[in-house]
Short mmCIF file of C-alpha atoms in Angstrom, two decimals:
data_model
loop_
_atom_site.label_atom_id
_atom_site.label_comp_id
_atom_site.label_asym_id
_atom_site.label_seq_id
_atom_site.Cartn_x
_atom_site.Cartn_y
_atom_site.Cartn_z
CA MET H 146 1.15 13.17 -21.61
CA PRO H 147 3.04 14.00 -24.82
CA THR H 148 4.60 11.29 -26.95
CA ILE H 149 8.38 11.38 -26.61
CA THR H 150 10.00 10.32 -29.87
CA LYS H 151 13.42 9.61 -28.32
CA LYS H 152 13.30 7.82 -25.00
CA PRO H 153 16.05 9.11 -22.71
CA HIS H 154 18.29 6.89 -20.64
CA VAL H 155 18.73 8.38 -17.18
CA LEU H 156 21.22 7.41 -14.49
CA VAL H 157 19.70 8.16 -11.07
CA VAL H 158 22.06 8.67 -8.11
CA PRO H 159 20.08 9.24 -4.88
CA PHE H 160 21.47 10.21 -1.49
CA PRO H 161 21.11 7.32 0.99
CA GLN H 162 18.78 8.82 3.58
CA SER H 163 15.09 8.01 3.45
CA GLY H 164 13.95 11.65 3.37
CA HIS H 165 16.07 12.09 0.23
CA MET H 166 15.88 8.60 -1.25
CA LEU H 167 12.11 8.08 -1.22
CA PRO H 168 11.05 11.27 -3.07
CA HIS H 169 13.95 10.74 -5.49
CA LEU H 170 12.57 7.29 -6.31
CA ASP H 171 9.03 8.72 -6.57
CA LEU H 172 10.46 11.13 -9.15
CA THR H 173 12.14 8.19 -10.88
CA HIS H 174 8.75 6.49 -11.19
CA GLN H 175 7.32 9.59 -12.88
CA ILE H 176 10.21 9.60 -15.35
CA LEU H 177 9.71 5.89 -16.09
CA ILE H 178 6.01 6.26 -16.85
CA ARG H 179 6.93 9.00 -19.31
CA GLY H 180 8.94 6.54 -21.40
CA ALA H 181 12.47 6.86 -20.05
CA THR H 182 14.87 4.01 -19.37
CA VAL H 183 16.39 4.36 -15.92
CA THR H 184 19.41 2.92 -14.12
CA VAL H 185 19.56 3.60 -10.37
CA LEU H 186 22.88 3.51 -8.52
CA VAL H 187 22.67 2.22 -4.94
CA THR H 188 24.86 0.34 -2.48
CA PRO H 189 23.87 -3.20 -1.41
CA GLN H 190 21.91 -2.40 1.75
CA ASN H 191 19.85 0.23 -0.07
CA SER H 192 18.76 -2.10 -2.85
CA SER H 193 15.47 -2.93 -1.08
CA TYR H 194 14.34 0.67 -1.53
CA LEU H 195 14.02 -0.17 -5.23
CA ASP H 196 11.63 -3.12 -4.76
CA PRO H 197 8.45 -1.06 -5.39
CA LEU H 198 9.87 0.17 -8.70
CA ARG H 199 11.05 -3.35 -9.60
CA SER H 200 7.49 -4.58 -9.08
CA LEU H 201 5.99 -1.91 -11.33
CA HIS H 202 8.45 -1.66 -14.21
CA SER H 203 10.07 -4.14 -16.56
CA PRO H 204 13.81 -4.95 -16.27
CA GLU H 205 14.22 -3.62 -19.80
CA THR H 206 13.36 -0.09 -18.66
CA PHE H 207 14.29 -0.17 -14.95
CA LYS H 208 17.80 -1.32 -14.14
CA THR H 209 20.03 -1.20 -11.09
CA LEU H 210 23.72 -0.61 -10.62
CA ILE H 211 24.87 -1.86 -7.22
CA LEU H 212 28.31 -0.71 -6.12
CA PRO H 213 29.96 -1.56 -2.77
CA PHE H 214 29.61 1.09 -0.09
CA PRO H 215 33.04 2.73 0.34
CA THR H 216 34.59 2.16 3.75
CA HIS H 217 35.18 5.12 6.04
CA PRO H 218 36.94 5.13 9.42
CA SER H 219 34.13 7.09 11.10
CA ILE H 220 31.22 5.03 9.71
CA PRO H 221 30.56 1.67 11.43
CA SER H 222 30.73 -1.41 9.25
CA GLY H 223 27.36 -2.30 7.77
CA VAL H 224 25.97 1.25 7.91
CA GLU H 225 24.99 2.59 4.49
CA THR H 226 22.29 5.19 5.25
CA LEU H 227 22.44 8.49 7.10
CA GLN H 228 19.40 7.71 9.25
CA GLN H 229 21.47 5.02 10.97
CA LEU H 230 23.84 7.76 12.17
CA PRO H 231 23.58 11.05 14.04
CA LEU H 232 23.32 14.09 11.78
CA GLN H 233 26.84 15.10 12.80
CA ALA H 234 28.06 12.23 10.63
CA LEU H 235 26.86 13.97 7.45
CA PRO H 236 30.36 15.14 6.38
CA HIS H 237 31.64 11.58 6.84
CA MET H 238 28.82 10.27 4.64
CA PHE H 239 29.64 12.88 1.98
CA GLU H 240 33.28 11.84 2.03
CA ALA H 241 32.51 8.13 1.83
CA LEU H 242 30.05 8.50 -1.03
CA SER H 243 32.47 10.68 -3.02
CA ARG H 244 34.60 7.53 -3.36
CA LEU H 245 31.92 6.12 -5.67
CA HIS H 246 33.28 8.47 -8.34
CA ASP H 247 36.03 6.14 -9.55
CA PRO H 248 34.00 2.90 -9.71
CA LEU H 249 31.19 4.73 -11.51
CA VAL H 250 33.63 6.18 -14.03
CA ASP H 251 35.07 2.70 -14.51
CA PHE H 252 31.60 1.25 -15.10
CA LEU H 253 30.65 3.92 -17.64
CA SER H 254 34.00 3.61 -19.40
CA HIS H 255 33.18 -0.01 -20.21
CA GLN H 256 29.77 0.78 -21.74
CA PRO H 257 29.27 1.14 -25.49
CA PRO H 258 28.69 4.80 -26.40
CA SER H 259 25.09 3.96 -27.33
CA ASP H 260 24.45 2.69 -23.77
CA LEU H 261 25.68 5.78 -21.97
CA PRO H 262 22.95 7.77 -20.21
CA ASP H 263 21.64 11.01 -21.68
CA ALA H 264 21.49 12.57 -18.22
CA ILE H 265 22.45 11.92 -14.61
CA LEU H 266 19.68 12.80 -12.17
CA GLY H 267 21.69 12.98 -8.97
CA SER H 268 21.11 14.26 -5.47
CA SER H 269 22.29 17.83 -4.96
CA PHE H 270 24.18 16.46 -1.94
CA LEU H 271 26.32 14.40 -4.34
CA SER H 272 26.78 17.09 -7.01
CA PRO H 273 30.48 17.82 -6.28
CA TRP H 274 31.50 14.44 -7.70
CA VAL H 275 28.45 13.57 -9.84
CA ASN H 276 29.05 16.72 -11.93
CA LYS H 277 32.62 15.54 -12.57
CA VAL H 278 31.37 12.16 -13.79
CA ALA H 279 28.84 13.84 -16.08
CA ASN H 280 31.43 16.23 -17.49
CA ALA H 281 33.86 13.38 -18.20
CA PHE H 282 31.30 11.74 -20.49
CA SER H 283 29.57 14.91 -21.79
CA ILE H 284 26.35 13.97 -20.01
CA LYS H 285 23.82 16.43 -18.60
CA SER H 286 23.96 16.62 -14.80
CA ILE H 287 20.57 17.51 -13.32
CA CYS H 288 20.28 17.88 -9.54
CA PHE H 289 17.36 16.87 -7.36
CA MET H 290 16.52 18.57 -4.06
CA PRO H 291 13.70 17.14 -1.91
CA ILE H 292 13.09 20.51 -0.23
CA ASN H 293 11.17 23.62 -1.27
CA ALA H 294 12.24 26.79 -3.07
CA HIS H 295 11.76 28.95 0.05
CA SER H 296 14.35 26.85 1.91
CA ILE H 297 16.74 26.91 -1.02
CA SER H 298 16.44 30.70 -1.35
CA THR H 299 16.97 31.16 2.39
CA MET H 300 19.94 28.81 2.70
CA TRP H 301 21.68 29.96 -0.44
CA GLY H 302 21.11 33.59 0.50
CA GLN H 303 23.18 33.25 3.67
CA GLU H 304 26.76 34.49 3.69
CA ASP H 305 28.20 31.70 5.83
CA ARG H 306 27.06 28.33 4.53
CA GLY H 307 29.96 26.28 5.86
CA PHE H 308 30.67 23.09 3.95
CA PHE H 309 27.29 23.47 2.19
CA ASP H 310 28.89 26.21 0.09
CA GLU H 311 30.36 23.62 -2.27
CA LEU H 312 26.99 21.94 -2.67
CA GLU H 313 25.36 25.23 -3.67
CA THR H 314 28.14 26.05 -6.13
CA CYS H 315 28.01 22.63 -7.78
CA THR H 316 24.22 22.57 -7.89
CA SER H 317 24.08 26.03 -9.48
CA GLU H 318 26.68 24.90 -12.06
CA SER H 319 24.67 21.82 -13.03
CA TYR H 320 22.49 21.66 -16.15
CA GLY H 321 19.29 22.01 -14.15
CA LEU H 322 17.50 21.57 -10.84
CA VAL H 323 14.41 19.58 -9.88
CA ILE H 324 12.49 20.58 -6.72
CA ASN H 325 9.76 18.67 -4.87
CA THR H 326 7.34 21.57 -4.61
CA PHE H 327 4.59 23.10 -6.73
CA TYR H 328 4.70 26.51 -8.35
CA GLU H 329 1.41 27.78 -6.95
CA LEU H 330 2.62 27.26 -3.38
CA GLU H 331 5.67 29.54 -3.61
CA SER H 332 6.00 31.08 -7.06
CA GLU H 333 8.03 34.03 -5.73
CA PHE H 334 10.71 31.75 -4.30
CA VAL H 335 10.80 29.50 -7.36
CA GLU H 336 11.55 32.57 -9.47
CA ASN H 337 14.23 33.64 -6.97
CA VAL H 338 15.96 30.28 -7.36
CA LYS H 339 15.89 30.62 -11.14
CA THR H 340 17.16 34.20 -11.36
CA LEU H 341 19.40 34.60 -8.30
CA HIS H 342 20.94 31.15 -7.86
CA MET H 343 20.72 29.01 -11.01
CA ASN H 344 21.14 31.87 -13.51
CA HIS H 345 18.87 30.06 -15.95
CA HIS H 346 15.31 28.80 -16.09
CA ARG H 347 15.99 25.04 -16.12
CA VAL H 348 14.30 24.62 -12.74
CA TRP H 349 11.46 22.12 -12.64
CA THR H 350 8.89 22.05 -9.82
CA VAL H 351 7.40 18.55 -9.81
CA GLY H 352 5.64 18.15 -6.46
CA PRO H 353 3.96 17.00 -4.50
CA LEU H 354 5.59 13.74 -5.63
CA LEU H 355 3.14 11.02 -4.67
CA PRO H 356 4.53 7.78 -3.20
CA VAL H 357 4.89 4.80 -5.48
CA LYS H 358 1.90 2.62 -4.60
CA ALA H 359 3.41 -0.80 -4.07
CA GLY H 360 2.95 -2.07 -0.53
CA ALA H 361 2.87 -0.43 2.89
CA ASN H 362 6.47 -1.12 3.93
CA ARG H 363 7.77 2.02 2.25
CA GLY H 364 11.44 2.17 3.16
CA GLY H 365 11.35 -0.22 6.11
CA LYS H 366 9.41 -2.66 8.24
CA SER H 367 7.00 -1.58 10.95
CA SER H 368 7.14 -3.10 14.45
CA ILE H 369 3.34 -3.34 14.15
CA PRO H 370 2.17 -4.90 10.87
CA PRO H 371 0.61 -2.27 8.57
CA GLN H 372 -2.57 -4.36 8.37
CA LYS H 373 -2.96 -4.11 12.16
CA VAL H 374 -2.35 -0.34 12.06
CA SER H 375 -4.96 0.02 9.32
CA ALA H 376 -7.46 -2.12 11.24
CA TRP H 377 -6.92 -0.02 14.38
CA LEU H 378 -7.60 3.16 12.40
CA ASP H 379 -10.68 1.59 10.82
CA SER H 380 -12.00 0.91 14.32
CA CYS H 381 -11.88 4.59 15.30
CA PRO H 382 -15.48 5.84 15.43
CA ASP H 383 -14.86 9.41 14.23
CA ASP H 384 -13.06 10.98 11.26
CA ASN H 385 -10.17 13.36 12.00
CA SER H 386 -9.99 12.12 15.60
CA VAL H 387 -6.46 10.66 15.70
CA VAL H 388 -3.19 12.55 16.24
CA TYR H 389 -0.18 11.07 14.46
CA ILE H 390 3.22 11.80 16.04
CA GLY H 391 6.37 11.28 13.99
CA PHE H 392 9.66 13.15 13.73
CA GLY H 393 11.16 11.63 10.62
CA SER H 394 14.05 9.28 10.07
CA GLN H 395 16.74 11.48 11.64
CA ILE H 396 15.16 12.73 14.91
CA ARG H 397 14.92 10.80 18.19
CA LEU H 398 13.54 12.57 21.27
CA ASN H 399 15.49 12.32 24.52
CA THR H 400 14.05 10.80 27.68
CA GLU H 401 12.82 14.12 29.11
CA GLN H 402 11.11 15.17 25.87
CA THR H 403 9.51 11.75 25.48
CA ALA H 404 8.17 11.82 29.05
CA ALA H 405 6.62 15.27 28.48
CA LEU H 406 5.01 14.18 25.21
CA ALA H 407 3.71 10.97 26.79
CA ALA H 408 2.20 12.96 29.67
CA ALA H 409 0.56 15.36 27.21
CA LEU H 410 -0.98 12.50 25.26
CA GLU H 411 -2.43 10.98 28.44
CA LYS H 412 -3.83 14.30 29.63
CA SER H 413 -5.32 15.19 26.24
CA GLY H 414 -7.37 12.02 25.99
CA VAL H 415 -6.96 11.96 22.19
CA ARG H 416 -6.49 8.84 20.14
CA PHE H 417 -2.98 8.69 18.71
CA ILE H 418 -0.33 6.79 16.80
CA TRP H 419 3.25 7.56 17.89
CA ALA H 420 6.19 6.54 15.70
CA VAL H 421 9.40 6.28 17.76
CA ARG H 422 12.63 6.24 15.79
CA ASP H 423 15.29 3.60 16.35
CA ALA H 424 18.47 4.82 18.03
CA ALA H 425 21.33 5.95 15.81
CA LYS H 426 24.64 4.18 15.82
CA LYS H 427 27.58 6.10 17.23
CA VAL H 428 30.33 7.14 14.85
CA ASN H 429 33.78 5.67 15.50
CA SER H 430 32.24 2.71 17.33
CA ASN H 431 31.84 -1.02 16.93
CA ASP H 432 28.50 -2.75 17.39
CA ASP H 433 29.67 -4.37 20.63
CA ASP H 434 30.29 -0.95 22.20
CA ASP H 435 27.03 0.55 21.02
CA LYS H 436 24.40 -1.10 23.21
CA SER H 437 23.72 1.94 25.39
CA VAL H 438 22.08 3.93 22.60
CA GLU H 439 19.38 1.27 22.16
CA GLU H 440 17.70 2.22 25.45
CA ASP H 441 13.91 2.50 25.15
CA VAL H 442 12.85 6.08 25.89
CA ILE H 443 9.10 5.38 26.23
CA PRO H 444 8.09 5.79 29.92
CA LEU H 445 7.56 2.52 31.77
CA GLY H 446 3.88 1.58 31.88
CA PHE H 447 2.77 4.22 29.37
CA GLU H 448 1.71 1.80 26.66
CA GLU H 449 -0.35 -0.30 29.07
CA ARG H 450 -2.16 2.78 30.40
CA VAL H 451 -3.08 4.09 26.94
CA LYS H 452 -3.65 0.80 25.13
CA GLU H 453 -7.31 1.66 24.49
CA LYS H 454 -6.38 5.05 23.03
CA GLY H 455 -3.14 4.73 21.13
CA LEU H 456 -0.46 2.77 19.33
CA VAL H 457 3.31 3.12 19.72
CA ILE H 458 5.28 2.00 16.66
CA ARG H 459 9.03 1.52 17.10
CA GLY H 460 11.25 2.01 14.09
CA TRP H 461 9.67 2.50 10.69
CA ALA H 462 5.98 3.38 10.48
CA PRO H 463 3.68 3.14 7.44
CA GLN H 464 3.40 6.91 7.53
CA THR H 465 1.80 7.56 4.16
CA MET H 466 -0.93 5.05 4.85
CA ILE H 467 -1.55 6.55 8.29
CA LEU H 468 -1.73 10.16 7.11
CA GLU H 469 -4.11 9.32 4.27
CA HIS H 470 -6.57 7.51 6.57
CA LYS H 471 -9.79 9.42 7.25
CA ALA H 472 -9.48 8.83 11.01
CA VAL H 473 -6.29 10.92 11.27
CA GLY H 474 -6.86 14.62 11.88
CA SER H 475 -3.53 16.11 12.91
CA TYR H 476 0.20 15.43 12.72
CA LEU H 477 2.81 16.49 15.29
CA THR H 478 5.93 16.72 13.13
CA HIS H 479 9.46 18.11 12.83
CA LEU H 480 8.20 19.71 9.62
CA GLY H 481 10.71 18.11 7.29
CA TRP H 482 9.54 18.92 3.78
CA GLY H 483 8.67 15.36 2.81
CA SER H 484 6.53 15.10 5.93
CA VAL H 485 4.86 18.44 5.15
CA LEU H 486 3.84 17.23 1.70
CA GLU H 487 2.64 13.86 3.00
CA GLY H 488 0.57 15.63 5.64
CA MET H 489 -0.78 18.09 3.10
CA VAL H 490 -1.79 15.34 0.66
CA GLY H 491 -3.36 13.45 3.57
CA GLY H 492 -5.32 16.56 4.53
CA VAL H 493 -4.22 16.65 8.17
CA LEU H 494 -3.46 19.67 10.36
CA LEU H 495 0.29 20.18 10.86
CA LEU H 496 1.61 20.81 14.38
CA ALA H 497 5.16 22.09 13.93
CA TRP H 498 8.09 21.24 16.19
CA PRO H 499 11.09 22.15 13.99
CA MET H 500 14.37 20.62 15.10
CA GLN H 501 17.18 21.37 12.66
CA ALA H 502 18.26 22.37 9.15
CA ASP H 503 15.41 23.27 6.79
CA HIS H 504 12.72 22.55 9.42
CA PHE H 505 12.99 26.16 10.59
CA TYR H 506 12.60 27.55 7.07
CA ASN H 507 9.58 25.29 6.50
CA THR H 508 8.05 26.62 9.71
CA THR H 509 8.57 30.20 8.54
CA LEU H 510 6.83 29.36 5.27
CA LEU H 511 3.94 27.25 6.64
CA VAL H 512 3.30 28.96 10.00
CA ASP H 513 4.36 32.59 9.54
CA LYS H 514 3.82 33.26 5.83
CA LEU H 515 0.97 30.93 4.83
CA GLN H 516 -0.60 30.50 8.31
CA ALA H 517 -1.40 26.90 7.40
CA ALA H 518 0.25 25.15 10.38
CA ILE H 519 0.56 25.66 14.15
CA ARG H 520 3.90 26.03 15.94
CA VAL H 521 4.05 23.97 19.17
CA GLY H 522 7.79 23.90 19.86
CA GLU H 523 11.21 24.67 18.48
CA ASN H 524 14.76 23.26 18.58
CA ARG H 525 16.27 19.91 19.48
CA ASP H 526 16.53 20.68 23.22
CA TYR H 527 13.01 22.07 23.70
CA VAL H 528 10.94 20.25 26.35
CA PRO H 529 7.19 20.92 26.00
CA GLU H 530 5.02 21.78 29.00
CA SER H 531 2.70 18.79 29.10
CA ASP H 532 -0.50 20.67 30.14
CA GLU H 533 -0.11 23.21 27.33
CA LEU H 534 0.73 20.55 24.74
CA ALA H 535 -2.24 18.46 25.89
CA LYS H 536 -4.57 21.38 25.12
CA VAL H 537 -3.04 21.82 21.66
CA LEU H 538 -3.39 18.12 20.88
CA ALA H 539 -7.03 18.08 22.01
CA GLU H 540 -7.82 21.18 19.93
CA SER H 541 -5.97 19.89 16.85
CA VAL H 542 -8.63 17.33 15.93
CA LYS H 543 -11.35 19.97 15.55
CA ASP H 544 -12.57 20.51 12.00
CA ASP H 545 -13.02 24.27 12.01
CA LEU H 546 -9.49 25.46 12.82
CA PRO H 547 -8.45 28.21 10.37
CA GLU H 548 -5.04 26.59 9.81
CA ARG H 549 -6.74 23.38 8.69
CA VAL H 550 -8.95 25.32 6.27
CA ARG H 551 -5.92 27.11 4.76
CA LEU H 552 -3.94 23.87 4.45
CA MET H 553 -6.83 22.19 2.64
CA LYS H 554 -6.88 25.04 0.12
CA LEU H 555 -3.16 24.54 -0.48
CA ARG H 556 -3.75 20.81 -0.81
CA GLU H 557 -6.34 21.45 -3.50
CA LYS H 558 -3.83 23.54 -5.48
CA GLY H 559 -1.17 20.84 -5.09
CA MET H 560 -3.47 18.08 -6.32
CA VAL H 561 -4.39 20.19 -9.34
CA ALA H 562 -0.68 20.79 -10.05
CA ILE H 563 0.09 17.07 -10.42
CA LYS H 564 -2.87 16.29 -12.67
CA GLU H 565 -2.68 16.47 -16.46
CA GLY H 566 -2.63 20.13 -17.41
CA GLY H 567 -1.22 21.17 -14.02
CA SER H 568 2.07 22.97 -13.47
CA SER H 569 3.97 20.04 -11.94
CA TYR H 570 2.65 17.60 -14.55
CA HIS H 571 3.81 20.01 -17.26
CA ASP H 572 7.25 20.36 -15.67
CA LEU H 573 7.68 16.57 -15.44
CA ASP H 574 6.92 16.30 -19.15
CA GLY H 575 9.37 19.11 -19.85
CA LEU H 576 12.08 17.52 -17.71
CA VAL H 577 11.93 14.23 -19.59
CA ALA H 578 11.92 16.03 -22.95
CA GLU H 579 14.93 18.14 -21.89
CA MET H 580 16.94 15.07 -20.88
CA CYS H 581 17.18 13.82 -24.45
CA ARG H 582 17.49 17.20 -26.13
#
């Protein structure tokens, strides 16, 4: 790691959704250990996401700026993260967060010139107003995207991007772009982003960003204590024998899908851990009117019947810990990019059930192009046939599947990329150096 003569001060502005927030904070950790001083802007209910970084870094180098969450008529009171809402609420969240522009400008206006940040490392989702803040103070605005270059190239290459068009324009107009991928995985698409969309080469590939190692409650609390989950995995007699099922922070299966998956798990006979997401709050509703969405979708009696074979975790699950355990062999996933990288680092076979947004592009990359994952379903309304899915689940814990072999080769390249001398390590060094240039 090169010695940086001038230590940059970086203002980090993450998007409040765990799939965006967590890798953004993992990136923040990498910047901190390279000598930067960092201030992270969050709203009050998101402050706990910063606890791992608070425990690892001194208050002289890691600081927080907590601003009130702006009210919005379509966002229930007390909701400050997108995973608490259906995805359809995304435009409302964009609108609410854009109202942080004025209080942030006010805060920066009252800082001595020497205390102003050298760069703002903001979420691409927030670039329309973060760029304006940066321009007002002649600060570099660098965007972070927690997805891969293939998805960026595909999305930005479409003619009709809807309200995402502004995000692409503002991201491409920023000083630079940071992507949670590694060059050796998709060099062709990284170069496409540089030449076709950013019009410069200030694109840094810094993945796979490893989680900050500070406790198992990464982003939430598990309904089953992480120690109990770990002990259950330790008790499994065979390596690669457990299927982990999790669909991220934004996806909740309906009753019919859940019943089919439960039936498949019973028929397969495999050991499993199943993370079931909490229900989202309805937009334009008060808490008193919102009780119906809290209905438990797990079939009655299922947990009792499979108690010797599996665990059901409601709400947040210690996913990183689970995927890195030697007992876990496969992962039934929506194929969100953060989940792909966690599964890859954990060395587990990926069973793809893409649901929305970039999940489909990730499936094209991992299943069709790289042949390093297996497609088992597609779309939000897909209901799997339980006998067929049971066979896939039973097969997925075998060691000799070609998709597992290919994924392990990709994993090896990714782990080399983040070590000293690797491409991602080099880009992280370059990013920090560029911030104070």
